[in-house]
Short mmCIF file of C-alpha atoms in Angstrom, two decimals:
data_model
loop_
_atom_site.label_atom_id
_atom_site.label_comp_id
_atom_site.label_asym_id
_atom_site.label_seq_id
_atom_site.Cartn_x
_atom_site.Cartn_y
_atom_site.Cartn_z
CA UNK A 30 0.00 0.00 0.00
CA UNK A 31 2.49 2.37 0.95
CA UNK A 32 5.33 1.80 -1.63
CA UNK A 33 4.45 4.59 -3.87
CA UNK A 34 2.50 7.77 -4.18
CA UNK A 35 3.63 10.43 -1.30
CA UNK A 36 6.36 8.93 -0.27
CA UNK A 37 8.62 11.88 -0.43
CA UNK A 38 6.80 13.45 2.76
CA UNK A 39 8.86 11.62 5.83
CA UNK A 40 12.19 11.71 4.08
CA UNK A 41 15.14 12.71 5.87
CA UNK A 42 15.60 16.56 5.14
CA UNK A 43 17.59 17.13 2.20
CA UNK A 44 18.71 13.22 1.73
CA UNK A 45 17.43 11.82 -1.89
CA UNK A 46 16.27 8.07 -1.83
CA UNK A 47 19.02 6.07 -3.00
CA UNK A 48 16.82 3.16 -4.08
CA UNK A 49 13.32 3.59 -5.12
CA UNK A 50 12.50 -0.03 -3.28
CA UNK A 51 12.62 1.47 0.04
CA UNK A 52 9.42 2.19 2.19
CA UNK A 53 9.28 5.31 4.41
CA UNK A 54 10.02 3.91 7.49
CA UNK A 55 13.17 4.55 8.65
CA UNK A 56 12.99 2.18 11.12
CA UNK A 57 13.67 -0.92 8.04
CA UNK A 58 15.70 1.99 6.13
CA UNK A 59 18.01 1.04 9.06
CA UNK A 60 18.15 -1.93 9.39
CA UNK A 61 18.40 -2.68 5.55
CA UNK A 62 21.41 -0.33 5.93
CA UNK A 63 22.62 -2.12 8.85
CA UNK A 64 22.48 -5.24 7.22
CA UNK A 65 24.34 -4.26 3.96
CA UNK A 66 26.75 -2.80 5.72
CA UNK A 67 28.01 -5.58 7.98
CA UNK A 68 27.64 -8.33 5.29
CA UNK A 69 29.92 -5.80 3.11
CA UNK A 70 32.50 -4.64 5.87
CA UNK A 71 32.02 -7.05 8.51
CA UNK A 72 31.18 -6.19 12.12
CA UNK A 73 34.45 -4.30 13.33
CA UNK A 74 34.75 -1.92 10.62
CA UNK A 75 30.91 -1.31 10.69
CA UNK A 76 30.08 2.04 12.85
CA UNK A 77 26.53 3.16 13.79
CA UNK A 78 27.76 6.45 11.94
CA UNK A 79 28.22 4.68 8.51
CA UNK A 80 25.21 3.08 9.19
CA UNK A 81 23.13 6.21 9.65
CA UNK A 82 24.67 7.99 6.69
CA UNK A 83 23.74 5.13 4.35
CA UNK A 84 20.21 5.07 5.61
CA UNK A 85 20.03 8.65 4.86
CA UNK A 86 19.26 9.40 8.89
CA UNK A 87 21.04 11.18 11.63
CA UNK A 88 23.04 8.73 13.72
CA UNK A 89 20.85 9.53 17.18
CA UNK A 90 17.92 7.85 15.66
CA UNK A 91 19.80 5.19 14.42
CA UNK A 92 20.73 5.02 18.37
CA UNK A 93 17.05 5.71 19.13
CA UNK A 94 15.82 2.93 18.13
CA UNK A 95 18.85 0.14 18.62
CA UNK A 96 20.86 1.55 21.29
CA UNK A 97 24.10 0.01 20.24
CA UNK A 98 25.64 -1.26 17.32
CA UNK A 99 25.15 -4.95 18.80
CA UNK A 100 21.27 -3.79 18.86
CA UNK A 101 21.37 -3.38 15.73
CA UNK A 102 23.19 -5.74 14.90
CA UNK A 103 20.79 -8.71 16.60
CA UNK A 104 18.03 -6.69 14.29
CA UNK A 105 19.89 -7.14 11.10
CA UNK A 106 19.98 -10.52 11.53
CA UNK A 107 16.69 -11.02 13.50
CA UNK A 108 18.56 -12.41 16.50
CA UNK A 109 16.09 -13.97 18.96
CA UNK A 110 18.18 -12.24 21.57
CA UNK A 111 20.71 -10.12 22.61
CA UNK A 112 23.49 -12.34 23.80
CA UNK A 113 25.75 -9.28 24.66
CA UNK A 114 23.28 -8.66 27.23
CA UNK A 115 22.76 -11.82 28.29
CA UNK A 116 26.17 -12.75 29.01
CA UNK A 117 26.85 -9.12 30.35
CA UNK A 118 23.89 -10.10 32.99
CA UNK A 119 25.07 -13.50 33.83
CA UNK A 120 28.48 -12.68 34.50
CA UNK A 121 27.59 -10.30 37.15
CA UNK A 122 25.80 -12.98 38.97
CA UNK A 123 27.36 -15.34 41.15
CA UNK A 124 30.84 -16.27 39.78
CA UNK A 125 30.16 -20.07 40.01
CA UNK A 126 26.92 -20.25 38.02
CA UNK A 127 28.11 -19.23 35.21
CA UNK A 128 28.45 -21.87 33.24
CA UNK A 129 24.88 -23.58 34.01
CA UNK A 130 23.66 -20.34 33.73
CA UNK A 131 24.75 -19.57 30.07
CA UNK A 132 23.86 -22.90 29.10
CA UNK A 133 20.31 -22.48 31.03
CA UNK A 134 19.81 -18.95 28.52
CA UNK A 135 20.90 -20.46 25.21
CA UNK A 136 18.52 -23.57 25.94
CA UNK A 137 15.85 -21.73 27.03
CA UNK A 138 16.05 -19.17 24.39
CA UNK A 139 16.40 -22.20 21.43
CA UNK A 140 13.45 -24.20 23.03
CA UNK A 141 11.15 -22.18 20.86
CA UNK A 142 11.23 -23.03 17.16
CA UNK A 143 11.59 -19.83 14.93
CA UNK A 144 14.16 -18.72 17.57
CA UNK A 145 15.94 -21.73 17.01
CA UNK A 146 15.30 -21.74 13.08
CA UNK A 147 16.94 -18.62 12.63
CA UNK A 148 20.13 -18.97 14.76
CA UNK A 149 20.75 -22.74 12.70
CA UNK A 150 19.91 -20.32 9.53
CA UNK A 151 22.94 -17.73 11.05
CA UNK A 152 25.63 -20.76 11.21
CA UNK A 153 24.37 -22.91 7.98
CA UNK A 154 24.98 -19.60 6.15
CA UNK A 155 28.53 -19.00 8.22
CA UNK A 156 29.84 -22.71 6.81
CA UNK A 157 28.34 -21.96 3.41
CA UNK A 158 29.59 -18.17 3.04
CA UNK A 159 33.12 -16.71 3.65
CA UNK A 160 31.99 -13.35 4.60
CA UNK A 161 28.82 -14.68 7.30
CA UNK A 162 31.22 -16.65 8.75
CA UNK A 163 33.51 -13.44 9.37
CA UNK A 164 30.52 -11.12 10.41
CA UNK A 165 29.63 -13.64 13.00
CA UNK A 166 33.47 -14.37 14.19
CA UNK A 167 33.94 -10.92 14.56
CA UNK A 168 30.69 -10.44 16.30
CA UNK A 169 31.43 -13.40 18.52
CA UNK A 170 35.02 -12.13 20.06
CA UNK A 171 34.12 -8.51 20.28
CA UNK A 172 30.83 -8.64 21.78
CA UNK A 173 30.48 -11.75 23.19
CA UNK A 174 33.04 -13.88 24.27
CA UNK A 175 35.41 -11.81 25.89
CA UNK A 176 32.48 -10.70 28.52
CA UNK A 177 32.68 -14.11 29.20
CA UNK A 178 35.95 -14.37 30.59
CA UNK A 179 35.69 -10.61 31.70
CA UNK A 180 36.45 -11.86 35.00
CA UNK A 181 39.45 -13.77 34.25
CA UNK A 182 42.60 -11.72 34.51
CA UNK A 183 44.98 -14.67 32.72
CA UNK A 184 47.26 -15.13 29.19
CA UNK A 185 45.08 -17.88 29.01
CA UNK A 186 41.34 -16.10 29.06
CA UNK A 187 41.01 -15.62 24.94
CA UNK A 188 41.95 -19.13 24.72
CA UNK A 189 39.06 -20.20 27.15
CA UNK A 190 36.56 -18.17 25.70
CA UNK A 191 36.80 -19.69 22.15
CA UNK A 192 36.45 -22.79 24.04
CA UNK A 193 33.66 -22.18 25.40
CA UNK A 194 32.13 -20.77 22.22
CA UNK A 195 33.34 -24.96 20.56
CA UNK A 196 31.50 -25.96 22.95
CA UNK A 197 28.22 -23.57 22.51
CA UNK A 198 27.92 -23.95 19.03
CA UNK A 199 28.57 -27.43 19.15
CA UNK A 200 25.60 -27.48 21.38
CA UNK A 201 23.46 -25.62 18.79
CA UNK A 202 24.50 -27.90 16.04
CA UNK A 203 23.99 -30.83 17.42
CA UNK A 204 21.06 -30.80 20.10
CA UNK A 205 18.97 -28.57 17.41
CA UNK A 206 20.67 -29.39 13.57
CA UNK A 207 21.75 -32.67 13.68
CA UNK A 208 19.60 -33.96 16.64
CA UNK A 209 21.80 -36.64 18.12
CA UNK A 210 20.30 -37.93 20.45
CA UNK A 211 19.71 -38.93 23.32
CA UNK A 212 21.38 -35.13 23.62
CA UNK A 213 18.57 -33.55 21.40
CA UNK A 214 15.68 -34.90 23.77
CA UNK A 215 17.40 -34.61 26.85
CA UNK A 216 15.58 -32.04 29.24
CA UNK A 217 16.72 -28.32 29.57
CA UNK A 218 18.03 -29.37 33.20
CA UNK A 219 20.25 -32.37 31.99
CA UNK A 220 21.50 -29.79 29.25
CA UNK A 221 21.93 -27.16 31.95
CA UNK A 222 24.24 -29.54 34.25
CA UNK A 223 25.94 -31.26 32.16
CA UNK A 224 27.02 -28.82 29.39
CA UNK A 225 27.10 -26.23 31.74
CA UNK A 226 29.85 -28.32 33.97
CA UNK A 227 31.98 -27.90 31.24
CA UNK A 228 31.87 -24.17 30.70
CA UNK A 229 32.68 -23.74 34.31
CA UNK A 230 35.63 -25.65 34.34
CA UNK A 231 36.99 -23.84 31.44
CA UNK A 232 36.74 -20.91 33.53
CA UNK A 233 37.88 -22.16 36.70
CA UNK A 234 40.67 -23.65 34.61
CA UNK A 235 39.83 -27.09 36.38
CA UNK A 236 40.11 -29.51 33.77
CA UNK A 237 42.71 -31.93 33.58
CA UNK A 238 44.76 -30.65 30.88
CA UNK A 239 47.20 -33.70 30.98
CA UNK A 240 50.85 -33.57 30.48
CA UNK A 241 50.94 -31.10 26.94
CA UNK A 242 52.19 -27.73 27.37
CA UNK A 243 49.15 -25.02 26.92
CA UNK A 244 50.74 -22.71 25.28
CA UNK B 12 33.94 -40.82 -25.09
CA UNK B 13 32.22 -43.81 -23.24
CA UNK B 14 28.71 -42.86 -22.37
CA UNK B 15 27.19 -44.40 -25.66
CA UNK B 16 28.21 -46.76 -28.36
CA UNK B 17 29.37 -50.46 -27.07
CA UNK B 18 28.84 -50.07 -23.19
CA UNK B 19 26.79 -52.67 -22.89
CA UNK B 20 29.76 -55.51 -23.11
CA UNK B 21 30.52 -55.06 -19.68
CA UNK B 22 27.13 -55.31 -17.99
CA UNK B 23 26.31 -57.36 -14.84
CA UNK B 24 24.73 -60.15 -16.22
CA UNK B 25 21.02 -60.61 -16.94
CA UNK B 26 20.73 -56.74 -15.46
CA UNK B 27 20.17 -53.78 -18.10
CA UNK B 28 21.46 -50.61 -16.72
CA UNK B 29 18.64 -48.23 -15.43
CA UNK B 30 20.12 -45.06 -16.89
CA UNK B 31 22.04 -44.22 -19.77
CA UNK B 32 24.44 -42.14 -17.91
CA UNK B 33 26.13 -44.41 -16.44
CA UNK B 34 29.84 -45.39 -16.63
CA UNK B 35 30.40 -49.11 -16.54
CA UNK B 36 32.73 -49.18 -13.62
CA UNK B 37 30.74 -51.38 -11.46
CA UNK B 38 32.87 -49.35 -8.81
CA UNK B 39 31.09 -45.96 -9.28
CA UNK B 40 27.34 -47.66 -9.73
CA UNK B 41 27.53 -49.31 -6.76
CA UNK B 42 28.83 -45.45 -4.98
CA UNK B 43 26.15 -43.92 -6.71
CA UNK B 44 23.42 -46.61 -5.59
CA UNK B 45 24.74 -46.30 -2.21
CA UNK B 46 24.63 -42.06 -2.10
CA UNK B 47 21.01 -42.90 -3.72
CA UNK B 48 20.17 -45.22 -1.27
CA UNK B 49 21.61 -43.46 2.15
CA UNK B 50 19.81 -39.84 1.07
CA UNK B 51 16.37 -41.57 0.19
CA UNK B 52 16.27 -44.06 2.98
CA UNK B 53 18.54 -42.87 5.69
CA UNK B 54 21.77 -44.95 6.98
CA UNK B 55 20.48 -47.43 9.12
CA UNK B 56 17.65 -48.84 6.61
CA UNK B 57 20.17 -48.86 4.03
CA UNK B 58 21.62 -52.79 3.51
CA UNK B 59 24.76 -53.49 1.37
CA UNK B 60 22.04 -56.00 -0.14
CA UNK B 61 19.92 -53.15 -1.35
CA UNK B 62 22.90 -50.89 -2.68
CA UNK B 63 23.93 -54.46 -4.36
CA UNK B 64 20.62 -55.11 -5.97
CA UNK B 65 20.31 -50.82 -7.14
CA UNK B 66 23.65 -51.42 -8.23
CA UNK B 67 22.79 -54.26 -10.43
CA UNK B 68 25.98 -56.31 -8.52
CA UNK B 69 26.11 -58.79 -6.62
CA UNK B 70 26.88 -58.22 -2.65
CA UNK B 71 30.19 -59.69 -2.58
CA UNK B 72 30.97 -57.05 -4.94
CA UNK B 73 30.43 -54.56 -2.75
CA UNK B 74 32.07 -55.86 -0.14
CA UNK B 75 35.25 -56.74 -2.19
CA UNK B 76 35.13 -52.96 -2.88
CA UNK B 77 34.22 -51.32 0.27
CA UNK B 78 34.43 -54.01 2.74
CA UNK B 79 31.25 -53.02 5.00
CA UNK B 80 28.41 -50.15 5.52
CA UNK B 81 30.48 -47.71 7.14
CA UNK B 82 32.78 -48.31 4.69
CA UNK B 83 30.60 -47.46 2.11
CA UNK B 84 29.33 -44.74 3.51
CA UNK B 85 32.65 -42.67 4.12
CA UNK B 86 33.08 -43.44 0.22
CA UNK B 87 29.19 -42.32 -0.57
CA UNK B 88 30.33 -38.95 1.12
CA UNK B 89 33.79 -38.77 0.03
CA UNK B 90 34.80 -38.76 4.04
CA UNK B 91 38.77 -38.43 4.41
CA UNK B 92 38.94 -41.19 6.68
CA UNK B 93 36.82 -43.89 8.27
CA UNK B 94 35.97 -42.46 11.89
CA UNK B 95 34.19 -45.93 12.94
CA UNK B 96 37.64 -47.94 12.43
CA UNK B 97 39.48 -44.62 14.02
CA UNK B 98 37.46 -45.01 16.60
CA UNK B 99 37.72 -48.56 17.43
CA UNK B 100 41.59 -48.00 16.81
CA UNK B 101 41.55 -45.36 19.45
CA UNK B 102 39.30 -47.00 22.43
CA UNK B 103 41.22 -50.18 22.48
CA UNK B 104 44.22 -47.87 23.41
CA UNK B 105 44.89 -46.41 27.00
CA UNK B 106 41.50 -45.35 28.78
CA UNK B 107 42.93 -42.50 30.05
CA UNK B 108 44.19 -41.28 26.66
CA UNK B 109 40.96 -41.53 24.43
CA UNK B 110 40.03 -37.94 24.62
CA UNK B 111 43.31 -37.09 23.32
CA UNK B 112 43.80 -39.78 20.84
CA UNK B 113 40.73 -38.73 19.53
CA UNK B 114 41.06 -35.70 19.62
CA UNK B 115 44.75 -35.82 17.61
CA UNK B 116 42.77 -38.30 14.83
CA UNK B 117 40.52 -35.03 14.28
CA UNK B 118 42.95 -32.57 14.04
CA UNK B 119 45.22 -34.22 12.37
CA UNK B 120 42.65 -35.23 9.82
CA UNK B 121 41.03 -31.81 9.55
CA UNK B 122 44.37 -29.73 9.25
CA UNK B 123 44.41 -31.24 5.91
CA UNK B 124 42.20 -28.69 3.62
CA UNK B 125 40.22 -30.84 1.19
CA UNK B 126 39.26 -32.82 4.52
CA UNK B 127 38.17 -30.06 6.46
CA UNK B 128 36.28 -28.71 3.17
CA UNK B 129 34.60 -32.06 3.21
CA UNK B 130 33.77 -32.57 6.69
CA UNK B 131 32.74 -28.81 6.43
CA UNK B 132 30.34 -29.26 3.30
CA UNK B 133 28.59 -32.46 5.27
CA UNK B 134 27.53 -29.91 8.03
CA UNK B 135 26.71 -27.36 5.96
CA UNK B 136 23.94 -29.66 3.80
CA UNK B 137 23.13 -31.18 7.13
CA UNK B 138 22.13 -28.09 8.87
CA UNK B 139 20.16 -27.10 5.31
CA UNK B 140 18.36 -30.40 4.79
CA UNK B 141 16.57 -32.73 6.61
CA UNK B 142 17.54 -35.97 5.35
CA UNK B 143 21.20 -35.10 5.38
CA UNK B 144 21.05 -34.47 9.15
CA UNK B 145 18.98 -37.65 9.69
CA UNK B 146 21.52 -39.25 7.20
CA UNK B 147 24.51 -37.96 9.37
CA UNK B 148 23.06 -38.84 12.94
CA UNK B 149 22.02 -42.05 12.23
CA UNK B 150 25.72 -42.54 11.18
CA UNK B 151 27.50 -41.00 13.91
CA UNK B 152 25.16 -42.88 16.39
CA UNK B 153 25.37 -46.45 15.18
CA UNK B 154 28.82 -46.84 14.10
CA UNK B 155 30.69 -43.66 16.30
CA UNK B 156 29.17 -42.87 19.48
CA UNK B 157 28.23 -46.23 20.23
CA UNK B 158 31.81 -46.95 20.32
CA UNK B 159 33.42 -44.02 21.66
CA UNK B 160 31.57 -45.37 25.15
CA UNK B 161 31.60 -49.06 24.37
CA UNK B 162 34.16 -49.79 27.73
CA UNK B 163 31.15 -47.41 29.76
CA UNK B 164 28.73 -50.16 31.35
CA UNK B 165 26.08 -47.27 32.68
CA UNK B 166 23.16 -45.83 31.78
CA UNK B 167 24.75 -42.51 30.98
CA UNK B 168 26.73 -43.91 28.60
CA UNK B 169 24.46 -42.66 25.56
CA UNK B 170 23.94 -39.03 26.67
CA UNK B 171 28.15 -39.28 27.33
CA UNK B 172 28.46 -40.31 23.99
CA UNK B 173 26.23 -37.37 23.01
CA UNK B 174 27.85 -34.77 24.93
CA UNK B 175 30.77 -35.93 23.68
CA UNK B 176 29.75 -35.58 20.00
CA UNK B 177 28.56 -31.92 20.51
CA UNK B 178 32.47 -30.59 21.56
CA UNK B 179 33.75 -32.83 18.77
CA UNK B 180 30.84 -31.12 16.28
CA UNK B 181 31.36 -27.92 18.24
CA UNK B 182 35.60 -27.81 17.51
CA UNK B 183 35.03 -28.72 14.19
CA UNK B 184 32.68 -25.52 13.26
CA UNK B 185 34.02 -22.93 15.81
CA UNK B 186 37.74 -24.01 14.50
CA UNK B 187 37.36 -24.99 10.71
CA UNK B 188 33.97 -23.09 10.08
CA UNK B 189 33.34 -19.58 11.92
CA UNK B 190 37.12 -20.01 13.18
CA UNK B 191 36.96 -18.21 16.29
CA UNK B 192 40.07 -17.20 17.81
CA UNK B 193 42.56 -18.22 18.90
CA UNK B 194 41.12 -21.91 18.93
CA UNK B 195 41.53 -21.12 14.98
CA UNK B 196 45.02 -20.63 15.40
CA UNK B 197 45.82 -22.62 18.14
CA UNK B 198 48.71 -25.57 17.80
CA UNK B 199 47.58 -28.98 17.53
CA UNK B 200 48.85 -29.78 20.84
CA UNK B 201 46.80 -27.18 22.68
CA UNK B 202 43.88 -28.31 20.66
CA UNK B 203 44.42 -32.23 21.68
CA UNK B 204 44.95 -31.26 25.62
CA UNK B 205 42.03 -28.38 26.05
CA UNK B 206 39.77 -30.24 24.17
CA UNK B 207 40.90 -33.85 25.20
CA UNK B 208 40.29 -32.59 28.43
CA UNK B 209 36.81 -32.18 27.79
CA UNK B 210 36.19 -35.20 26.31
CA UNK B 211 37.71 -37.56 28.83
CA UNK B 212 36.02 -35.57 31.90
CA UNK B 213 33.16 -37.45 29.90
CA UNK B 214 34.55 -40.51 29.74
CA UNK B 215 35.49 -40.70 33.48
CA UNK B 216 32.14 -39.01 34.79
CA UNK B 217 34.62 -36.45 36.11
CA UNK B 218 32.70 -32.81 35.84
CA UNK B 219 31.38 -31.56 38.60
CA UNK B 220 27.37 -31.15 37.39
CA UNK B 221 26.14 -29.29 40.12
CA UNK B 222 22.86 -30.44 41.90
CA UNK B 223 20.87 -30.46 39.01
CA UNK B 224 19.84 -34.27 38.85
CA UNK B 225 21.30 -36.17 36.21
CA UNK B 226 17.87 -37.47 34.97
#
């Protein structure tokens, strides 16, 4: 209904319409920006500012409505969550939980189908693509996986957090892709424990690392 | 130059060939009835019988070429090695070493790039398709898991298995696929002790799993 006709009237003052595709909400102008712009430049060289000026917008609206560039981010790729947040808000809790309680947010947050369905969509198109699979690396370590370990002041924390993150998307893929079993029907609780032991000893460095050196 | 004309002289007897595409190595039908087979009916109703009989061979045929299912299978889908036998190999080795040794099989197999490509590609069409992921689990379950806990006389021994085939799925795409750092980058050595770690904490029930039961 509302791709043609007066469309002019909510432009951005003095910004032409690059495309004649887009609709008039600037809201989607955004995010189709966004979403250009990291699959062209990746996440790290991708600023909100960038963003803004190829949507034709002023970058405090951009912020208006996503906050951050990880808002917008999540929103260019229709992320069920925010797992900056979430991992920001676990790791302030108790120091010991940690690992159940990541595990006990990524389970209950994939429990429900099209949430699920779109994060398997995210890393089918990261092993199929060269340039998803950097967006979402890059997204990964900046945003996410070094709040993980922000509590661990070690050589060794980096190394711990992509651990963790094997053993998260390994989750994903096969509890939700694959569906081995009896992993894929196991309750969220089993999943919680027993996934979630292993995340915590990767941060309490309590694993048995045997006699090779770690590096 | 050998898709028409006298390709008949070396037909299995009494058995015209279904499609004129065919080469008449009896070696390639019978892969190609077996890739046929595996996608439309999954691995485990799949007999070497069947493939024989699609194949227009007999069964000893098939296993002159290929020895056994598995076998068959890792040829179907171009796998770089045969994990079942790797497997076996590894388990009949020192208990305490099978995370590692299995661990050092992957890597070393993976570090290769047409095998990680491979390996890679699998996962890719198994997260995209159904019957590839059905294809793939039934696999890993009847002739991998199965015996990665075969010395495990416990009821756990199945979701161990399973656990254990989510870090193993897990390394493969975080290291190979999205390549997170530094587990991208890391040395073989750090990979075989942080991650054989993990996988014989399975093995000898040794992670702490909290209170949460163990169902």
């Amino acid at each position: 209904m509302n791709d043609s006709g007066d469309a002019g009237a909510k432009r951005a003052r003095g910004r032409p319409r690059k495309s004649p595709d887009r609709t008039d909400d600037p809201r989607s102008h955004i995010v189709a920006a966004a979403a250009r712009a990291f699959a062209q430049h990746g996440y790290e060289a991708t600023s909100i500012r960038s963003i803004a000026r190829d949507a034709g917008v002023d970058p405090g609206l951009v912020r208006h409505y996503f906050i951050d560039k990880p808002g917008l981010f999540a929103e260019s790729l229709q992320l069920p969550a925010r797992p900056d947040r979430a991992v920001r808000a676990i790791v302030s809790g108790p120091r010991e939980n940690i690992g159940e309680n990541l595990v006990r947010f990524l389970v209950t947050t994939l429990d429900e189908p099209i949430a699920r369905s779109r994060v398997l969509r995210i890393i089918h198109t990261a092993l199929g693509q060269e340039f998803a699979a950097t967006l979402l690396r890059q997204f990964l370590q900046k945003e996410v996986l070094t709040r993980i370990v922000s509590g661990i002041d070690d050589d060794d924390a980096a190394l711990r957090a992509s651990l963790i993150a094997s053993q998260i998307v390994g989750l994903i893929v096969a509890r939700y892709g694959i569906r081995i079993e009896p992993l894929a029907s196991a309750s969220p609780d089993v999943i919680v424990s027993r996934i979630g032991a292993v995340i915590q000893a990767h941060l309490d460095d309590s694993l048995d690392k045997g006699s090779v050196p770690s590096e």
